[in-house]
Coordinates of C-alpha atoms in Angstrom, one line a residue:
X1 CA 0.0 0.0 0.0
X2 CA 3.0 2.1 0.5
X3 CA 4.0 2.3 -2.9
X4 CA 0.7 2.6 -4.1
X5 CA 0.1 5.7 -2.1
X6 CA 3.9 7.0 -3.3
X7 CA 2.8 6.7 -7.0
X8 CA -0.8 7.7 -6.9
X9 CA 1.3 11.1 -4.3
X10 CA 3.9 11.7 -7.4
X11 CA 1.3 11.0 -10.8
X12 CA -1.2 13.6 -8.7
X13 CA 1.9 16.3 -8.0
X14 CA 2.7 15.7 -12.2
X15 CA -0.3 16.0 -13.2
X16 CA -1.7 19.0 -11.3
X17 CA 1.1 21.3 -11.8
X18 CA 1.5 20.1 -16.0
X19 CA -2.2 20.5 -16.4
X20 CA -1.7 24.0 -14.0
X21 CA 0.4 25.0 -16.8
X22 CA -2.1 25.1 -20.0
X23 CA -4.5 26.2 -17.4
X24 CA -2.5 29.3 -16.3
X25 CA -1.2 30.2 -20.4
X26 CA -4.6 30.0 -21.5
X27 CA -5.8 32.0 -18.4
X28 CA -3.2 34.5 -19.5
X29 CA -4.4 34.8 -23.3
X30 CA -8.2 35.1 -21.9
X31 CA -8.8 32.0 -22.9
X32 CA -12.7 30.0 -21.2
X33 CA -11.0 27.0 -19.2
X34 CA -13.9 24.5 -18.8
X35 CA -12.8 21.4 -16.4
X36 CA -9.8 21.2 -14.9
X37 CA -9.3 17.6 -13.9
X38 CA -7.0 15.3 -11.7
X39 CA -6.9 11.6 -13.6
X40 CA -10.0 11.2 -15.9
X41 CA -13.8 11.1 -15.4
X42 CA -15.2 8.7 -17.8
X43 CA -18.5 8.3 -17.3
X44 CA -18.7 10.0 -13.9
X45 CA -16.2 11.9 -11.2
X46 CA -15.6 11.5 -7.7
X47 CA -15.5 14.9 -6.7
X48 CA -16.4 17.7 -8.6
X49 CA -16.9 21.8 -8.2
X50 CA -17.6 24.7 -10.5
X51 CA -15.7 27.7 -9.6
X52 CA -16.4 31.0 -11.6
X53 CA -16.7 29.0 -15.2
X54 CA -14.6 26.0 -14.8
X55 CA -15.0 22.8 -13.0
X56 CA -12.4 21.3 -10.9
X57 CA -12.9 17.6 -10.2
X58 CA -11.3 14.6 -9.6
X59 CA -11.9 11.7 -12.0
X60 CA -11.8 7.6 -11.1
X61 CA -9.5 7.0 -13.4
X62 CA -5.6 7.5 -12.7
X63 CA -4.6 8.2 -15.9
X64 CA -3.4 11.7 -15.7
X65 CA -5.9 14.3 -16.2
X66 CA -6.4 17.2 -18.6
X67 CA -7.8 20.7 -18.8
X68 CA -10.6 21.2 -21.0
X69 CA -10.1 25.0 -23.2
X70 CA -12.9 26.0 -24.9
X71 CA -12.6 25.4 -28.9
X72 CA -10.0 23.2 -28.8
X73 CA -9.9 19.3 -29.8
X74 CA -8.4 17.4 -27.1
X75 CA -8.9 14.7 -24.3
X76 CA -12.7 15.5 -24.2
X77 CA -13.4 14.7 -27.9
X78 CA -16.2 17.5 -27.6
X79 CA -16.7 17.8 -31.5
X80 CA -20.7 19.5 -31.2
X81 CA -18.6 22.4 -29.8
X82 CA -16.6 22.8 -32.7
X83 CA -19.4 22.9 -35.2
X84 CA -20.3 25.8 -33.7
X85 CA -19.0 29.4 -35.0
X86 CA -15.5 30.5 -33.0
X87 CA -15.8 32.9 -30.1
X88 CA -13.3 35.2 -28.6
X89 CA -12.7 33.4 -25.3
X90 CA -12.0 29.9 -27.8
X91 CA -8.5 28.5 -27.9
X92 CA -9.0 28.5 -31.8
X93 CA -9.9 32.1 -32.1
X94 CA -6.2 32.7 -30.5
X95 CA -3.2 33.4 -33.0
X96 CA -0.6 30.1 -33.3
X97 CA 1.9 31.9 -31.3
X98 CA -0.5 31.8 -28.3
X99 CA -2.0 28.6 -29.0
X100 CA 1.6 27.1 -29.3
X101 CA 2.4 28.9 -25.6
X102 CA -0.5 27.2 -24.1
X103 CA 0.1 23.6 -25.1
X104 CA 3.9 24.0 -24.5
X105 CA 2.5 25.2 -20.8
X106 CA 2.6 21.9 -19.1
X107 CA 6.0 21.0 -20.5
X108 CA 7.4 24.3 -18.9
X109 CA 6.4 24.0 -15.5
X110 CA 7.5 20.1 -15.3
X111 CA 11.1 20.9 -16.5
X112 CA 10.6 24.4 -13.6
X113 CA 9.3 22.1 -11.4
X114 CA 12.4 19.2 -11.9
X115 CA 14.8 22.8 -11.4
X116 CA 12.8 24.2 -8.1
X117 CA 13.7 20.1 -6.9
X118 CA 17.2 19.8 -7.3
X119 CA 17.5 23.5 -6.6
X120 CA 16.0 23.1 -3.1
X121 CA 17.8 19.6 -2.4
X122 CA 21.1 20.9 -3.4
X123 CA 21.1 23.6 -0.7
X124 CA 19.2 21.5 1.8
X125 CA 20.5 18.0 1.7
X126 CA 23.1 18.3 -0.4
X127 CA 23.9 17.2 -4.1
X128 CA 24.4 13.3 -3.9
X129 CA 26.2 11.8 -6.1
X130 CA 28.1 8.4 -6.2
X131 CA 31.7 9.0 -6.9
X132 CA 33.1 7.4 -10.2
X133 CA 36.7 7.3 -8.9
X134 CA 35.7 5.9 -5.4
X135 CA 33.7 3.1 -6.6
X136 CA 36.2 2.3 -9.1
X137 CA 39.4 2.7 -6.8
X138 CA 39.5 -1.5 -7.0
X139 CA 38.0 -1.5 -10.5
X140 CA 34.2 -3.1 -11.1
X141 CA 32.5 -6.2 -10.6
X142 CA 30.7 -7.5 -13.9
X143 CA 27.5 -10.1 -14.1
X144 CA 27.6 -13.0 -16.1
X145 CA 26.6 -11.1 -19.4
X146 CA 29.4 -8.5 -18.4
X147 CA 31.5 -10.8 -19.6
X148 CA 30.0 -12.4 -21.7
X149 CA 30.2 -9.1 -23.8
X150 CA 33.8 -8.7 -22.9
X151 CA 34.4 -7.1 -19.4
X152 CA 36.3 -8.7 -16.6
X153 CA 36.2 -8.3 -12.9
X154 CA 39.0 -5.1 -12.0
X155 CA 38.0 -3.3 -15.1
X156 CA 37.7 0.5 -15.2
X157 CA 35.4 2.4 -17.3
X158 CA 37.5 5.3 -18.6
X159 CA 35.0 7.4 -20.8
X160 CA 32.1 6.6 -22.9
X161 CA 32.1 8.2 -26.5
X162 CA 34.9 10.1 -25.4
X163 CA 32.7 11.1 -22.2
X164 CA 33.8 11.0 -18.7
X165 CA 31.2 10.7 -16.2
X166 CA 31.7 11.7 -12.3
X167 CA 28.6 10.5 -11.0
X168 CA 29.0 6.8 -11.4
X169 CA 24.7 6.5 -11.7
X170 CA 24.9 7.8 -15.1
X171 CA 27.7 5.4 -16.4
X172 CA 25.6 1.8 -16.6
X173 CA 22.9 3.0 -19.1
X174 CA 25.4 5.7 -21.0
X175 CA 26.9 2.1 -21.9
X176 CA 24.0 1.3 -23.5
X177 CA 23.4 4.3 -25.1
X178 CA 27.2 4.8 -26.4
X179 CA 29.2 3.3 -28.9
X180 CA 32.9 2.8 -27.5
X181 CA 33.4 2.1 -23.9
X182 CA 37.0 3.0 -23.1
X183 CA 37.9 0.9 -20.1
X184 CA 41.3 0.1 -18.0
X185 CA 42.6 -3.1 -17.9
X186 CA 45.9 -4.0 -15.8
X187 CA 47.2 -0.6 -16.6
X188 CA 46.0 -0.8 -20.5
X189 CA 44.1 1.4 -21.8
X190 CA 41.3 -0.7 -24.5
X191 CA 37.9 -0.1 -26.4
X192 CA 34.9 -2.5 -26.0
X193 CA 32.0 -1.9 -28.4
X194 CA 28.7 -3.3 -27.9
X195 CA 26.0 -5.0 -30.4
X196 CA 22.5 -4.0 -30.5
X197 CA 22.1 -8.2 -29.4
X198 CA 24.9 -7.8 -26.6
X199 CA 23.3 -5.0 -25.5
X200 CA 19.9 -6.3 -25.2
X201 CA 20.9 -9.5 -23.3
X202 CA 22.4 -7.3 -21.0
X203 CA 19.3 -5.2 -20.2
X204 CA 17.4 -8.4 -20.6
X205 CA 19.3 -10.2 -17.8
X206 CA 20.9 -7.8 -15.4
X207 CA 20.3 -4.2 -16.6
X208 CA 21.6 -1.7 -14.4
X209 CA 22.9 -4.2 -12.1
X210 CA 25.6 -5.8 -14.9
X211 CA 28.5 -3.6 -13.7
X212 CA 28.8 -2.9 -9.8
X213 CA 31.8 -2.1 -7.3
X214 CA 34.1 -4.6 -6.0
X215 CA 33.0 -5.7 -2.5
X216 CA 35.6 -7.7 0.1
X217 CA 34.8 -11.0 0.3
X218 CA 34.5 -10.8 4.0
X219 CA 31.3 -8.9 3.9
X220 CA 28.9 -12.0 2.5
X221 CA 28.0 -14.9 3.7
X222 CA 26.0 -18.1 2.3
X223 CA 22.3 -17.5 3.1
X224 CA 20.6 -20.2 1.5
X225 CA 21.6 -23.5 -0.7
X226 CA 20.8 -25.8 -2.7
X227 CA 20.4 -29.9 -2.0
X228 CA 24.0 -30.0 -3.7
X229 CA 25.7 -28.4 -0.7
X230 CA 28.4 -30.8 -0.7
X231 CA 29.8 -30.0 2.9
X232 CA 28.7 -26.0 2.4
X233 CA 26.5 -25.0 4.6
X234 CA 24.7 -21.7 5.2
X235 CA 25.9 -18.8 7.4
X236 CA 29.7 -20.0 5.7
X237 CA 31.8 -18.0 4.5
X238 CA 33.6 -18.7 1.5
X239 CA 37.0 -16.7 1.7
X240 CA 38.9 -18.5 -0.7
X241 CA 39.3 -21.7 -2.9
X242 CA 42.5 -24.3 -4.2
X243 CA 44.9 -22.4 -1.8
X244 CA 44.1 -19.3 -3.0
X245 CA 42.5 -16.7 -0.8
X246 CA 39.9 -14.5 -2.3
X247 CA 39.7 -10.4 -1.7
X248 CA 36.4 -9.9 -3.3
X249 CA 33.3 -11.4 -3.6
X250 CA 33.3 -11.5 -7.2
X251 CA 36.6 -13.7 -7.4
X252 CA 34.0 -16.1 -5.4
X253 CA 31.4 -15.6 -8.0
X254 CA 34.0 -16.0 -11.2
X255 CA 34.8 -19.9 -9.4
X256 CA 31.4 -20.5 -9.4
X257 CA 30.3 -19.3 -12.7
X258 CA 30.7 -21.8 -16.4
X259 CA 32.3 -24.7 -14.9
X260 CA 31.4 -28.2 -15.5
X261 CA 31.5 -30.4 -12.4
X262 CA 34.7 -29.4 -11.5
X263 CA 36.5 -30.8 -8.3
X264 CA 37.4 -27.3 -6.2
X265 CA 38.5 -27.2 -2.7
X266 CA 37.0 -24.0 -1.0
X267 CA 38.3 -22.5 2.1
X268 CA 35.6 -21.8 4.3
X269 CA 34.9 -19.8 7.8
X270 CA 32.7 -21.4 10.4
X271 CA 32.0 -20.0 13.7
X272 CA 35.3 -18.4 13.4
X273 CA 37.6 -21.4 12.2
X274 CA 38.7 -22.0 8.7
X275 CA 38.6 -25.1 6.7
X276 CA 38.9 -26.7 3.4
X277 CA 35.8 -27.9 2.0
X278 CA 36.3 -30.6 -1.3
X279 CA 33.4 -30.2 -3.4
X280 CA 32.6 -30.1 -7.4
X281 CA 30.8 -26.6 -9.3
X282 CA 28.3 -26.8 -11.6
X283 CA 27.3 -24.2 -13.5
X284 CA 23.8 -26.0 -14.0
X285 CA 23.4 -26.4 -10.6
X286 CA 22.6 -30.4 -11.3
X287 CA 26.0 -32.1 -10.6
X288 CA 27.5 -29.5 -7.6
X289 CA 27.6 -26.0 -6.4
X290 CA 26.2 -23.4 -8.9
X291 CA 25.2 -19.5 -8.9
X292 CA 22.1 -20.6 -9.4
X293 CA 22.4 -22.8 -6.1
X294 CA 23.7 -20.6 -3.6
X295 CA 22.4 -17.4 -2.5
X296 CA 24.3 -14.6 -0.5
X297 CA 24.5 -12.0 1.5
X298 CA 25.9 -9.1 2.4
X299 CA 27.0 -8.9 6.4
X300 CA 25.9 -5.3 7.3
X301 CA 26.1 -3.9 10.7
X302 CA 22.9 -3.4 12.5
X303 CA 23.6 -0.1 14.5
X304 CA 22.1 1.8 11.3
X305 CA 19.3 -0.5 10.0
X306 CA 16.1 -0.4 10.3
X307 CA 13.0 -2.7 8.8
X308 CA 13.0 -1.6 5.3
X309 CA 10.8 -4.2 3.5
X310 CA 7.2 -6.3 4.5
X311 CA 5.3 -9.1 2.5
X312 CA 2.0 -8.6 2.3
X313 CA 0.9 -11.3 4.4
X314 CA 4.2 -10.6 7.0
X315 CA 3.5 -12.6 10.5
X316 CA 6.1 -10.1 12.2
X317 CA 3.8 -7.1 10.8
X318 CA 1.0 -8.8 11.9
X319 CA 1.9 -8.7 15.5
X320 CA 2.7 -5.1 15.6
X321 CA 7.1 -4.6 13.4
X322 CA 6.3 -1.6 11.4
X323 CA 8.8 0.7 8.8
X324 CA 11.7 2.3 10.3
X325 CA 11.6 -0.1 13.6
X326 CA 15.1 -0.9 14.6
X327 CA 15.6 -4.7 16.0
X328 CA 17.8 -4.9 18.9
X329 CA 17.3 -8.5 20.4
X330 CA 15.8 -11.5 19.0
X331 CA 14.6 -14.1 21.5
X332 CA 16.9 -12.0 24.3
X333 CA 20.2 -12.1 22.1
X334 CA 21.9 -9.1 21.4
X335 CA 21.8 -8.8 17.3
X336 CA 24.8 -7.1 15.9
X337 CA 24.8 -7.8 12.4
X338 CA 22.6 -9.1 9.6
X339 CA 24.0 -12.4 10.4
X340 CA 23.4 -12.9 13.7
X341 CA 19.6 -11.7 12.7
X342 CA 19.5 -14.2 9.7
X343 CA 20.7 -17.2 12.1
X344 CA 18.7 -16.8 15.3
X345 CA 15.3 -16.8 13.5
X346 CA 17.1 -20.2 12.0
X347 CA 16.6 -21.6 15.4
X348 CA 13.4 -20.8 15.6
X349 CA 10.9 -24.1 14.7
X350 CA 8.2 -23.2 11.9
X351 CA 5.5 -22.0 13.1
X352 CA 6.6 -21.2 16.7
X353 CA 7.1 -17.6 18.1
X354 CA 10.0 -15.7 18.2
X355 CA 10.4 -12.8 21.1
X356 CA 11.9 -9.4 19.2
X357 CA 13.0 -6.4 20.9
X358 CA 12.6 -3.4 18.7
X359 CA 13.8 0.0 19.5
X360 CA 10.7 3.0 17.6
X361 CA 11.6 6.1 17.8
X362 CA 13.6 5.8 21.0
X363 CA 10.9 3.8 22.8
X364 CA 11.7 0.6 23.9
X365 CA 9.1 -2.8 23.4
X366 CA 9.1 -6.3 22.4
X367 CA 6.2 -8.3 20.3
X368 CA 6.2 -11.8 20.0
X369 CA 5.8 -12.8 15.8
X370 CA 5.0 -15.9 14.5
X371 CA 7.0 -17.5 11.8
X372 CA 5.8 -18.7 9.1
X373 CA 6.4 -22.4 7.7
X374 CA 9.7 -21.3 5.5
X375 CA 11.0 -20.1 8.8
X376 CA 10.4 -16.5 8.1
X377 CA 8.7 -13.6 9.6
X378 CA 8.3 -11.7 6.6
X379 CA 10.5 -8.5 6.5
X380 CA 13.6 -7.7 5.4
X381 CA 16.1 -4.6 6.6
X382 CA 17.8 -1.9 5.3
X383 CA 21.5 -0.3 6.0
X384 CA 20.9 3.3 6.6
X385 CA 24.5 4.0 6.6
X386 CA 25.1 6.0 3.4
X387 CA 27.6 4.4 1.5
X388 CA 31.4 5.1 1.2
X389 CA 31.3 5.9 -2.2
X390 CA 28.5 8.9 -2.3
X391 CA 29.2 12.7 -1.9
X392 CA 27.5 15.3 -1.1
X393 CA 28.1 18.4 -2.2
X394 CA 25.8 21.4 -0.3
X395 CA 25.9 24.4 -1.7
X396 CA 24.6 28.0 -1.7
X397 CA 20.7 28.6 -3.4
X398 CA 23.1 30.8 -6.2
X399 CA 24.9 28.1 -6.7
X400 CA 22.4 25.3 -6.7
X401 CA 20.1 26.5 -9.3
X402 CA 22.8 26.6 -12.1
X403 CA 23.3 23.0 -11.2
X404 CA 20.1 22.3 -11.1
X405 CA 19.5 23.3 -14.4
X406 CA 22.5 21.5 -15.9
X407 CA 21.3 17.8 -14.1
X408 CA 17.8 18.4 -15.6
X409 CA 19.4 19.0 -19.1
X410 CA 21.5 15.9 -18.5
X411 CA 18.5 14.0 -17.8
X412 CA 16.3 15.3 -20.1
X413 CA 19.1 14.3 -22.6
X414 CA 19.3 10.5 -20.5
X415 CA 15.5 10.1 -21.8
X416 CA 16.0 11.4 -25.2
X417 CA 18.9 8.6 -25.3
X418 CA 16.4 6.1 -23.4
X419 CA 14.1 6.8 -26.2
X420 CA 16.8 5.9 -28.8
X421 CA 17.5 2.7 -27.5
X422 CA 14.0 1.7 -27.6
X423 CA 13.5 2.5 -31.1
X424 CA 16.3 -0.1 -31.7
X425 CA 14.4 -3.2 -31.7
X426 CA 17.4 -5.4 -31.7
X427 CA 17.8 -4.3 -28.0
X428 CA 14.7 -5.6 -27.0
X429 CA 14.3 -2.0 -24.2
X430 CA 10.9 -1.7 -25.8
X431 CA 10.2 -4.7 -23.1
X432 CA 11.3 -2.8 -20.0
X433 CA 8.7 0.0 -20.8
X434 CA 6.7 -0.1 -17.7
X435 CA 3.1 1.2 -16.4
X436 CA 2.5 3.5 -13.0
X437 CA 2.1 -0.2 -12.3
X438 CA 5.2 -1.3 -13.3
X439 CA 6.8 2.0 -11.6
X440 CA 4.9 1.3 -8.6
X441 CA 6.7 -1.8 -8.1
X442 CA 10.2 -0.6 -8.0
X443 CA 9.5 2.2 -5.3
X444 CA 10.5 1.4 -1.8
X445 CA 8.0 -0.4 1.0
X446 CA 9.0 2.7 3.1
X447 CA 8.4 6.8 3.0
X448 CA 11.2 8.3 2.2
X449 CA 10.8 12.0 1.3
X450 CA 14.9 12.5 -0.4
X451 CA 13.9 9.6 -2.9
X452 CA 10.4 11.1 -3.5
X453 CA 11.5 14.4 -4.0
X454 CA 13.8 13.3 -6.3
X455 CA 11.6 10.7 -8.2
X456 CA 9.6 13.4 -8.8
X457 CA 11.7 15.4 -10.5
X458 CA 13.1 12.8 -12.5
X459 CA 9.7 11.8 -13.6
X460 CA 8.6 15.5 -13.9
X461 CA 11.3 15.7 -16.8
X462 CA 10.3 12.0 -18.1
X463 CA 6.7 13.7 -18.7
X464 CA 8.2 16.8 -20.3
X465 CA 10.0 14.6 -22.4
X466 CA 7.0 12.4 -23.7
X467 CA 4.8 15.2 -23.9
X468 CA 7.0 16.8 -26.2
X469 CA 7.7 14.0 -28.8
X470 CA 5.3 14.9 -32.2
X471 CA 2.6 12.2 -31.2
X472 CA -1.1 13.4 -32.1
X473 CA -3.1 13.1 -28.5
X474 CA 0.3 14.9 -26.4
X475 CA 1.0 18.3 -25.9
X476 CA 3.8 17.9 -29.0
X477 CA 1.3 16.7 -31.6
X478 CA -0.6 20.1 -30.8
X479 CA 2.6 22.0 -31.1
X480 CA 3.7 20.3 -34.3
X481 CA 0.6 21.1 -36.1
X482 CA 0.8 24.6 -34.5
X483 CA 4.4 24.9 -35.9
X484 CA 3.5 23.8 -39.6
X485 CA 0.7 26.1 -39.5
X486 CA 3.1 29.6 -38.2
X487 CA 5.3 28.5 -41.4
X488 CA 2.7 27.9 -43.6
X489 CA 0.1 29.7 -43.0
X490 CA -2.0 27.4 -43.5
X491 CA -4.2 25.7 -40.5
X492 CA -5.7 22.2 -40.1
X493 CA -9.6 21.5 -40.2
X494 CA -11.3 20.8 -37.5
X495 CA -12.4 18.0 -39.0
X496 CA -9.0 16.6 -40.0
X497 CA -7.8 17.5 -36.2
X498 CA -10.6 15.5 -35.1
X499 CA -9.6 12.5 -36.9
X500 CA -6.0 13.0 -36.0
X501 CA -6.7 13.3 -32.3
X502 CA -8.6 10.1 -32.4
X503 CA -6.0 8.5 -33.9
X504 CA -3.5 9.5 -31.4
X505 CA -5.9 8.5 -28.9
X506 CA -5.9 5.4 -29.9
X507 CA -2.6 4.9 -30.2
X508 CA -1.6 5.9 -27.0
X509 CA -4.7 4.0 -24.9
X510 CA -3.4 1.1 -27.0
X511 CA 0.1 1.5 -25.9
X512 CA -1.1 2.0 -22.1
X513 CA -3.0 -1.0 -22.8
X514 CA 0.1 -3.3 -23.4
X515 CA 2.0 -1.7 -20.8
X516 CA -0.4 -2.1 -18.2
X517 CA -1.3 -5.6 -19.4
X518 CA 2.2 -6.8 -19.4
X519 CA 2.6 -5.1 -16.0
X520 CA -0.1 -6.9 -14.4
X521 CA 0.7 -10.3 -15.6
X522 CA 3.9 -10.0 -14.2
X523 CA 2.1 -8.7 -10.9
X524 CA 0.1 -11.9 -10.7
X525 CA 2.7 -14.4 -11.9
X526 CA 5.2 -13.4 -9.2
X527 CA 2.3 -13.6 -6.7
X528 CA 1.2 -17.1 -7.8
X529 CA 5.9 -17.9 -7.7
X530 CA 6.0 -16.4 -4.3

């Protein structure tokens, strides 16, 4: 419900303030403003009120909203009202030069509102950014397909069509926009160039997630395994293998990954003692260990975590954890580390109780949770501690809007290049087009008002963006035809507008269609999985 009531927050904050924006133009150009609606009102509304001559409502369904100008072919489809002959207050008794203002309106204030974000958190909070040369100090950690394509473990990326890029966010997906990735290799400097097909197994797969930092190998232990253990069991730590010690947990993962029952004798830490474990790997997962096997995790401190994450049906939440609770003691033992909290509900039978002392918001208490037949109680937890490799830069309101302008340029530009890729079909990214749905999905369980903030502006600009391409139904159609006609001279019929509009209609309530569709079967096949 969280993250329903973080997208419905951030699509009503987008929509109000782009729909505020062809409502104030054609305010200014003395222009009749029907409705002004949040999400659409087929067939009825919840709420409605006329004010002066509009009315402001509220429709049922949450998809966007519009603003209804008199005399103008839009979202409403009101054709009767074009038959009629033009009046002054009508949006096409207006020269081009003020029509084009008004639908460029909404695009304006989402790009203003993105710059009045970043602006604000800048000289608040702090620019964040996650520091290319900090997370590469070790080089990077590469996924299967990352090498697949031809990057190995230690490998720095150097520039990216000749581009060098300090905040280390922007440097997975400018790999799949660019060309030549110059990386460092052992000292060498070398170029990698990607296929449309390499490219697309890689968002495919791993997206994002394909290139990472290097983490010590220390800092993860086993947290579940297959029947193929072999003498592994979970809680070890795998810190090395055939005499060789490891230093990061990707040396691990590069043991485990494309071998073919190979005999490998791992050195492993148990409750402090290390060992050698003999024991054969896999890559299928049918004949010995595998990736595919063997889960783990990372070892994070505790003093800095909080619950972060809930199933639905979570027995812990059901007997009172909530968001942001900090877990001190599980069954009266002192938790220190994810570990620790991992192993002592392993002790606990299924379906028995399991005594947790919680600290919220400096109050002291203990509930008594169930868990569940798996052995879990249904929540998961997140480090608060900010990671090593992020900066923050805070900086002076003069300062902050400048840069504020330039990240919403950059990012405006990230979605032109987004836009690219999916028109590549070789890339399959036309896949990964998601619904509020979809979006809805990848927000986190809890409220966090940094992320929204900034979600919000990087959506803001994501509307700007789509509103702007030349598609008949946005505001860029309207502002395309509105273009031709200032050249020309010459303006559309009505009647040609109307059948363009539909068209465009359909299109893009077809598109949503798809979206949403493949959205929601996704939805219910990872609820009927899980």
């Amino acid at each position: 419900m969280i993250q329903v009531a973080q997208i419905l927050f951030i699509l009503s904050v987008l929509v109000i303030l782009h729909e505020f924006g062809h409502y104030l133009t054609a305010k200014m150009f003395k222009m009749r403003v029907e409705k002004f609606y949040l999400f659409m009102d087929v067939g009825f509304s919840l709420i409605k009120k006329k004010i002066g001559e509009t009315e402001w409502g509220i429709g049922w369904l949450p998809l966007g909203g519009y603003v209804k100008i008199s005399g103008m072919i839009d979202e409403s489809m009101d054709a009767d009202q074009m038959k009629q002959e033009p009046q002054p207050w009508e949006f096409r008794s207006k020269p081009a030069w003020q029509r084009l203002i008004v639908m460029l309106g909404g695009i304006i204030v989402n790009i203003l509102l993105a710059i009045f974000i970043y602006s604000l958190t800048f000289s608040t909070t702090g620019q964040k950014t996650i520091s290319t040369d900090k997370i590469q100090q070790n080089g990077l950690a590469f996924g299967e397909v990352g090498h697949k394509v031809g990057f190995k473990n230690g490998d720095k990326i150097i520039s990216i069509d000749g581009k060098e890029y300090k905040d280390f966010k922007f440097v997975s997906m400018s790999v799949l926009f660019g060309d030549k990735v110059e990386i460092e290799r052992a000292g060498k400097k070398m170029e990698i160039q990607l296929t449309d097909e390499e490219k697309g197994e890689i968002i495919k797969k791993e997206g994002k997630g394909f290139v990472g930092a290097r983490y010590p190998v220390t800092n993860f232990f086993v947290d579940s395994i297959g029947k193929n253990s072999n003498g592994i069991l979970r809680f070890d730590e795998i810190i090395g293998a055939n005499d060789k010690k490891f230093t990061y947990v990707d040396e691990l993962f590069e043991v485990l990954r494309n071998k073919n029952a190979d005999s490998v004798s791992f050195l492993v830490k148990r409750d402090n003692k290390e060992f050698v474990v003999k024991t054969k790997i896999d890559s299928t997962g049918t004949k010995g260990l595998s990736l595919k096997s063997i889960l783990f995790s990372e070892n994070f401190n505790l003093n800095n975590a909080v619950v972060g994450e809930m199933t639905e049906d979570s027995e812990a939440k059901k007997s009172g954890l909530d968001f942001n609770d900090k877990i001190l003691e599980i069954n009266n033992k002192k938790i220190n580390d994810y570990k620790d909290f991992k192993k002592e509900l392993s002790l606990v039978k299924p379906n028995g109780l399991v005594k947790i002392k919680i600290d919220r918001d400096s109050k002291i208490s203990v509930i008594n949770s169930k868990v569940n037949k798996k052995g879990r109680i249904g929540v998961g937890l997140k480090d608060n501690t900010e990671s090593a490799f992020v900066v923050r830069n805070k900086m002076s309101l003069g300062k902050a809007i400048p840069e504020a302008c330039a990240l919403t340029w950059d990012m405006f530009k990230y979605n032109i290049n987004s836009f690219k890729l999916i028109l590549r079909p070789k890339t399959g990214a036309y896949t990964q087009v998601k619904s509020p749905i979809g979006i809805a999905r990848q927000l986190p369980d809890a409220w966090d008002w940094e992320f929204i903030w900034n979600f919000t502006a990087l959506f803001s600009i994501g509307l700007a963006f789509m509103n702007l391409l030349p598609i008949p139904g946005l505001d860029g159609g309207h502002a395309l035809f509105t273009i031709v006609e200032m050249i020309t001279g010459k303006k559309l019929s009505d009647k040609a507008a109307g059948y363009v509009q539909t068209g465009g209609m359909i299109f893009l309530l077809s598109l949503m269609a798809l979206t949403f569709g493949k959205d929601i079967y996704q939805l219910i096949l990872d609820k009927l999985i899980n």
